[in-house]
Short mmCIF file of N, CA and C in Angstrom, two decimals:
data_model
loop_
_atom_site.label_atom_id
_atom_site.label_comp_id
_atom_site.label_asym_id
_atom_site.label_seq_id
_atom_site.Cartn_x
_atom_site.Cartn_y
_atom_site.Cartn_z
N MET J 4 0.85 -1.18 0.00
CA MET J 4 0.00 0.00 0.00
C MET J 4 0.89 1.24 0.00
N PRO J 5 0.48 2.29 -0.69
CA PRO J 5 1.29 3.52 -0.71
C PRO J 5 1.47 4.10 0.70
N SER J 6 2.52 4.87 0.85
CA SER J 6 2.80 5.48 2.15
C SER J 6 1.78 6.56 2.48
N SER J 7 1.72 6.94 3.74
CA SER J 7 0.79 7.99 4.15
C SER J 7 1.08 9.29 3.41
N ARG J 8 2.34 9.53 3.09
CA ARG J 8 2.70 10.75 2.36
C ARG J 8 2.00 10.81 1.00
N VAL J 9 1.93 9.68 0.31
CA VAL J 9 1.24 9.62 -0.99
C VAL J 9 -0.25 9.94 -0.80
N TRP J 10 -0.88 9.33 0.20
CA TRP J 10 -2.30 9.56 0.45
C TRP J 10 -2.56 11.01 0.81
N PHE J 11 -1.70 11.59 1.66
CA PHE J 11 -1.91 12.99 2.05
C PHE J 11 -1.68 13.93 0.87
N THR J 12 -0.76 13.59 -0.03
CA THR J 12 -0.57 14.39 -1.24
C THR J 12 -1.82 14.33 -2.12
N LEU J 13 -2.39 13.13 -2.24
CA LEU J 13 -3.63 13.00 -3.01
C LEU J 13 -4.78 13.77 -2.35
N ALA J 14 -4.77 13.82 -1.02
CA ALA J 14 -5.79 14.61 -0.31
C ALA J 14 -5.66 16.09 -0.65
N VAL J 15 -4.42 16.57 -0.79
CA VAL J 15 -4.21 17.97 -1.18
C VAL J 15 -4.78 18.21 -2.58
N PHE J 16 -4.46 17.33 -3.52
CA PHE J 16 -5.02 17.46 -4.87
C PHE J 16 -6.55 17.37 -4.83
N GLY J 17 -7.07 16.47 -3.99
CA GLY J 17 -8.51 16.30 -3.85
C GLY J 17 -9.19 17.49 -3.20
N THR J 18 -8.41 18.38 -2.62
CA THR J 18 -8.95 19.62 -2.05
C THR J 18 -8.83 20.76 -3.06
N VAL J 19 -7.66 20.93 -3.62
CA VAL J 19 -7.37 22.07 -4.49
C VAL J 19 -8.19 22.04 -5.78
N ILE J 20 -8.28 20.89 -6.41
CA ILE J 20 -8.97 20.81 -7.71
C ILE J 20 -10.47 21.09 -7.57
N PRO J 21 -11.18 20.44 -6.65
CA PRO J 21 -12.61 20.80 -6.52
C PRO J 21 -12.81 22.26 -6.10
N TRP J 22 -11.93 22.77 -5.23
CA TRP J 22 -12.12 24.15 -4.79
C TRP J 22 -11.81 25.17 -5.88
N ALA J 23 -11.08 24.76 -6.90
CA ALA J 23 -10.92 25.65 -8.05
C ALA J 23 -12.28 25.89 -8.71
N PHE J 24 -13.12 24.86 -8.73
CA PHE J 24 -14.46 24.98 -9.28
C PHE J 24 -15.42 25.62 -8.27
N PHE J 25 -15.35 25.17 -7.02
CA PHE J 25 -16.23 25.74 -5.99
C PHE J 25 -15.97 27.24 -5.82
N GLY J 26 -14.72 27.62 -5.84
CA GLY J 26 -14.37 29.03 -5.67
C GLY J 26 -14.98 29.90 -6.74
N GLY J 27 -14.95 29.44 -7.98
CA GLY J 27 -15.58 30.18 -9.08
C GLY J 27 -17.08 30.29 -8.88
N TRP J 28 -17.70 29.21 -8.41
CA TRP J 28 -19.14 29.24 -8.17
C TRP J 28 -19.46 30.25 -7.07
N PHE J 29 -18.73 30.18 -5.94
CA PHE J 29 -18.98 31.10 -4.83
C PHE J 29 -18.70 32.55 -5.22
N ALA J 30 -17.68 32.77 -6.04
CA ALA J 30 -17.37 34.13 -6.49
C ALA J 30 -18.52 34.70 -7.33
N GLN J 31 -19.15 33.83 -8.11
CA GLN J 31 -20.24 34.27 -8.97
C GLN J 31 -21.57 34.37 -8.23
N LYS J 32 -21.85 33.41 -7.35
CA LYS J 32 -23.18 33.31 -6.75
C LYS J 32 -23.25 33.74 -5.28
N GLY J 33 -22.11 33.94 -4.63
CA GLY J 33 -22.12 34.29 -3.21
C GLY J 33 -22.01 33.07 -2.32
N LEU J 34 -22.11 33.31 -1.03
CA LEU J 34 -21.88 32.25 -0.05
C LEU J 34 -23.16 31.60 0.46
N SER J 35 -24.12 31.42 -0.38
CA SER J 35 -25.41 30.85 0.02
C SER J 35 -25.37 29.32 -0.07
N PRO J 36 -25.38 28.64 1.08
CA PRO J 36 -25.40 27.18 1.05
C PRO J 36 -26.65 26.62 0.37
N LEU J 37 -27.78 27.30 0.53
CA LEU J 37 -29.01 26.81 -0.10
C LEU J 37 -28.93 26.89 -1.62
N SER J 38 -28.34 27.96 -2.14
CA SER J 38 -28.16 28.08 -3.59
C SER J 38 -27.19 27.01 -4.10
N PHE J 39 -26.16 26.74 -3.32
CA PHE J 39 -25.19 25.70 -3.69
C PHE J 39 -25.89 24.35 -3.80
N ILE J 40 -26.68 24.01 -2.79
CA ILE J 40 -27.39 22.73 -2.80
C ILE J 40 -28.39 22.69 -3.96
N ALA J 41 -29.10 23.78 -4.20
CA ALA J 41 -30.05 23.81 -5.32
C ALA J 41 -29.34 23.57 -6.64
N ASP J 42 -28.15 24.15 -6.82
CA ASP J 42 -27.42 23.98 -8.07
C ASP J 42 -26.86 22.57 -8.24
N LEU J 43 -26.74 21.83 -7.15
CA LEU J 43 -26.33 20.42 -7.28
C LEU J 43 -27.38 19.62 -8.02
N PHE J 44 -28.63 20.12 -8.00
CA PHE J 44 -29.75 19.39 -8.60
C PHE J 44 -30.40 20.19 -9.72
N VAL J 45 -29.61 21.01 -10.41
CA VAL J 45 -30.14 21.93 -11.43
C VAL J 45 -30.71 21.20 -12.65
N ASN J 46 -30.22 20.01 -12.93
CA ASN J 46 -30.77 19.21 -14.03
C ASN J 46 -30.56 17.73 -13.71
N GLY J 47 -31.06 16.88 -14.56
CA GLY J 47 -30.99 15.44 -14.31
C GLY J 47 -29.57 14.91 -14.20
N ALA J 48 -28.68 15.40 -15.06
CA ALA J 48 -27.30 14.92 -15.03
C ALA J 48 -26.62 15.34 -13.73
N ALA J 49 -26.79 16.60 -13.36
CA ALA J 49 -26.17 17.09 -12.12
C ALA J 49 -26.76 16.38 -10.91
N ALA J 50 -28.08 16.18 -10.91
CA ALA J 50 -28.74 15.52 -9.79
C ALA J 50 -28.27 14.08 -9.65
N GLY J 51 -28.19 13.37 -10.76
CA GLY J 51 -27.72 11.98 -10.73
C GLY J 51 -26.30 11.87 -10.20
N PHE J 52 -25.43 12.75 -10.68
CA PHE J 52 -24.04 12.74 -10.21
C PHE J 52 -23.98 13.11 -8.74
N SER J 53 -24.74 14.12 -8.33
CA SER J 53 -24.73 14.57 -6.94
C SER J 53 -25.22 13.47 -6.00
N VAL J 54 -26.32 12.83 -6.36
CA VAL J 54 -26.86 11.76 -5.52
C VAL J 54 -25.87 10.60 -5.45
N ASP J 55 -25.24 10.26 -6.55
CA ASP J 55 -24.24 9.20 -6.57
C ASP J 55 -23.11 9.50 -5.57
N VAL J 56 -22.61 10.72 -5.61
CA VAL J 56 -21.51 11.11 -4.70
C VAL J 56 -21.99 11.13 -3.26
N LEU J 57 -23.19 11.65 -3.01
CA LEU J 57 -23.71 11.71 -1.64
C LEU J 57 -23.91 10.31 -1.05
N ILE J 58 -24.42 9.38 -1.86
CA ILE J 58 -24.55 8.00 -1.40
C ILE J 58 -23.18 7.39 -1.14
N SER J 59 -22.23 7.66 -2.02
CA SER J 59 -20.86 7.14 -1.84
C SER J 59 -20.23 7.66 -0.56
N ILE J 60 -20.47 8.93 -0.24
CA ILE J 60 -19.94 9.50 1.00
C ILE J 60 -20.57 8.80 2.20
N ALA J 61 -21.87 8.57 2.18
CA ALA J 61 -22.53 7.90 3.30
C ALA J 61 -21.99 6.48 3.49
N VAL J 62 -21.80 5.76 2.39
CA VAL J 62 -21.24 4.41 2.46
C VAL J 62 -19.81 4.47 3.00
N PHE J 63 -19.04 5.45 2.54
CA PHE J 63 -17.66 5.61 3.02
C PHE J 63 -17.63 5.90 4.52
N TRP J 64 -18.51 6.77 5.00
CA TRP J 64 -18.57 7.06 6.44
C TRP J 64 -18.82 5.79 7.23
N LEU J 65 -19.79 5.01 6.79
CA LEU J 65 -20.14 3.77 7.50
C LEU J 65 -18.95 2.80 7.51
N TRP J 66 -18.39 2.56 6.33
CA TRP J 66 -17.26 1.64 6.24
C TRP J 66 -16.07 2.14 7.05
N SER J 67 -15.71 3.41 6.88
CA SER J 67 -14.51 3.92 7.55
C SER J 67 -14.69 3.97 9.07
N PHE J 68 -15.92 4.20 9.55
CA PHE J 68 -16.17 4.20 10.99
C PHE J 68 -15.80 2.84 11.59
N PHE J 69 -16.31 1.77 10.98
CA PHE J 69 -16.03 0.44 11.51
C PHE J 69 -14.59 0.01 11.23
N ASP J 70 -14.06 0.40 10.08
CA ASP J 70 -12.66 0.09 9.78
C ASP J 70 -11.73 0.80 10.76
N ALA J 71 -12.04 2.03 11.12
CA ALA J 71 -11.22 2.79 12.06
C ALA J 71 -11.21 2.13 13.43
N LYS J 72 -12.36 1.62 13.86
CA LYS J 72 -12.41 0.90 15.14
C LYS J 72 -11.53 -0.34 15.09
N ARG J 73 -11.62 -1.08 14.00
CA ARG J 73 -10.86 -2.32 13.85
C ARG J 73 -9.36 -2.05 13.74
N GLU J 74 -9.00 -0.98 13.01
CA GLU J 74 -7.58 -0.69 12.74
C GLU J 74 -6.96 0.29 13.73
N GLY J 75 -7.76 0.84 14.64
CA GLY J 75 -7.23 1.76 15.64
C GLY J 75 -6.89 3.14 15.11
N VAL J 76 -7.67 3.62 14.13
CA VAL J 76 -7.45 4.95 13.57
C VAL J 76 -8.15 5.95 14.49
N THR J 77 -7.38 6.69 15.27
CA THR J 77 -7.94 7.53 16.32
C THR J 77 -8.58 8.81 15.81
N ARG J 78 -8.13 9.33 14.68
CA ARG J 78 -8.68 10.59 14.18
C ARG J 78 -9.62 10.39 13.00
N TRP J 79 -10.37 9.29 13.04
CA TRP J 79 -11.31 8.98 11.98
C TRP J 79 -12.28 10.13 11.74
N TRP J 80 -12.71 10.79 12.80
CA TRP J 80 -13.74 11.82 12.73
C TRP J 80 -13.38 12.95 11.76
N LEU J 81 -12.10 13.11 11.41
CA LEU J 81 -11.70 14.16 10.48
C LEU J 81 -12.33 14.00 9.10
N VAL J 82 -12.75 12.79 8.75
CA VAL J 82 -13.35 12.58 7.42
C VAL J 82 -14.72 13.24 7.31
N VAL J 83 -15.40 13.44 8.43
CA VAL J 83 -16.74 14.05 8.38
C VAL J 83 -16.66 15.52 7.94
N PRO J 84 -15.88 16.38 8.63
CA PRO J 84 -15.78 17.76 8.13
C PRO J 84 -15.10 17.83 6.76
N ALA J 85 -14.20 16.91 6.47
CA ALA J 85 -13.56 16.89 5.15
C ALA J 85 -14.60 16.64 4.06
N SER J 86 -15.56 15.78 4.35
CA SER J 86 -16.62 15.48 3.38
C SER J 86 -17.53 16.67 3.16
N PHE J 87 -17.83 17.40 4.23
CA PHE J 87 -18.73 18.55 4.12
C PHE J 87 -18.05 19.76 3.47
N THR J 88 -16.76 19.95 3.72
CA THR J 88 -16.09 21.14 3.20
C THR J 88 -15.53 20.96 1.80
N VAL J 89 -15.22 19.73 1.42
CA VAL J 89 -14.72 19.46 0.06
C VAL J 89 -15.52 18.33 -0.55
N GLY J 90 -15.38 17.13 -0.01
CA GLY J 90 -16.09 15.98 -0.54
C GLY J 90 -15.26 14.72 -0.40
N LEU J 91 -15.68 13.70 -1.11
CA LEU J 91 -15.02 12.41 -1.05
C LEU J 91 -13.59 12.47 -1.58
N SER J 92 -13.31 13.41 -2.47
CA SER J 92 -11.96 13.53 -3.04
C SER J 92 -10.93 13.94 -1.99
N LEU J 93 -11.37 14.53 -0.89
CA LEU J 93 -10.49 14.81 0.26
C LEU J 93 -10.65 13.73 1.32
N ALA J 94 -11.88 13.39 1.66
CA ALA J 94 -12.13 12.49 2.79
C ALA J 94 -11.50 11.11 2.60
N LEU J 95 -11.61 10.54 1.41
CA LEU J 95 -11.08 9.19 1.18
C LEU J 95 -9.56 9.12 1.29
N PRO J 96 -8.80 9.94 0.55
CA PRO J 96 -7.34 9.83 0.72
C PRO J 96 -6.88 10.28 2.11
N LEU J 97 -7.61 11.20 2.74
CA LEU J 97 -7.27 11.60 4.11
C LEU J 97 -7.40 10.40 5.04
N TYR J 98 -8.50 9.68 4.96
CA TYR J 98 -8.68 8.51 5.81
C TYR J 98 -7.61 7.45 5.53
N LEU J 99 -7.35 7.20 4.26
CA LEU J 99 -6.34 6.18 3.92
C LEU J 99 -4.96 6.60 4.44
N GLY J 100 -4.66 7.90 4.40
CA GLY J 100 -3.40 8.38 4.95
C GLY J 100 -3.34 8.20 6.46
N LEU J 101 -4.44 8.52 7.15
CA LEU J 101 -4.49 8.33 8.60
C LEU J 101 -4.36 6.85 8.95
N ARG J 102 -5.02 6.01 8.18
CA ARG J 102 -4.97 4.56 8.42
C ARG J 102 -3.56 4.02 8.21
N GLU J 103 -2.91 4.47 7.14
CA GLU J 103 -1.56 4.00 6.85
C GLU J 103 -0.58 4.50 7.91
N LYS J 104 -0.76 5.74 8.36
CA LYS J 104 0.12 6.31 9.37
C LYS J 104 -0.01 5.56 10.70
N GLU J 105 -1.23 5.17 11.06
CA GLU J 105 -1.46 4.42 12.30
C GLU J 105 -0.82 3.03 12.24
N SER J 106 -0.81 2.42 11.06
CA SER J 106 -0.27 1.07 10.94
C SER J 106 1.24 1.04 10.77
N ALA J 107 1.84 2.19 10.50
CA ALA J 107 3.30 2.22 10.28
C ALA J 107 4.09 2.16 11.57
#
């Protein structure tokens, strides 16, 4: 398995790239969370993709919660705010980095 450094580097990319898009949206539309959520479902394609990602995040939370207990990952909870502030592109590599660091 890759080292924690690789996972944490991927977490940085998983933060910067989505926020390049999010930042443009917020610059154009303002800081309204309700408008952001509404735009996630602006059409069928966006809604389907959004629901797919939201379901994947929920499944990831469930799996990582029990995996963290089994593997002794003490800072598992960091994936929850990571998911809300960026998404799965940050939360997943962050968790894998924490898991790898704990096992090293």
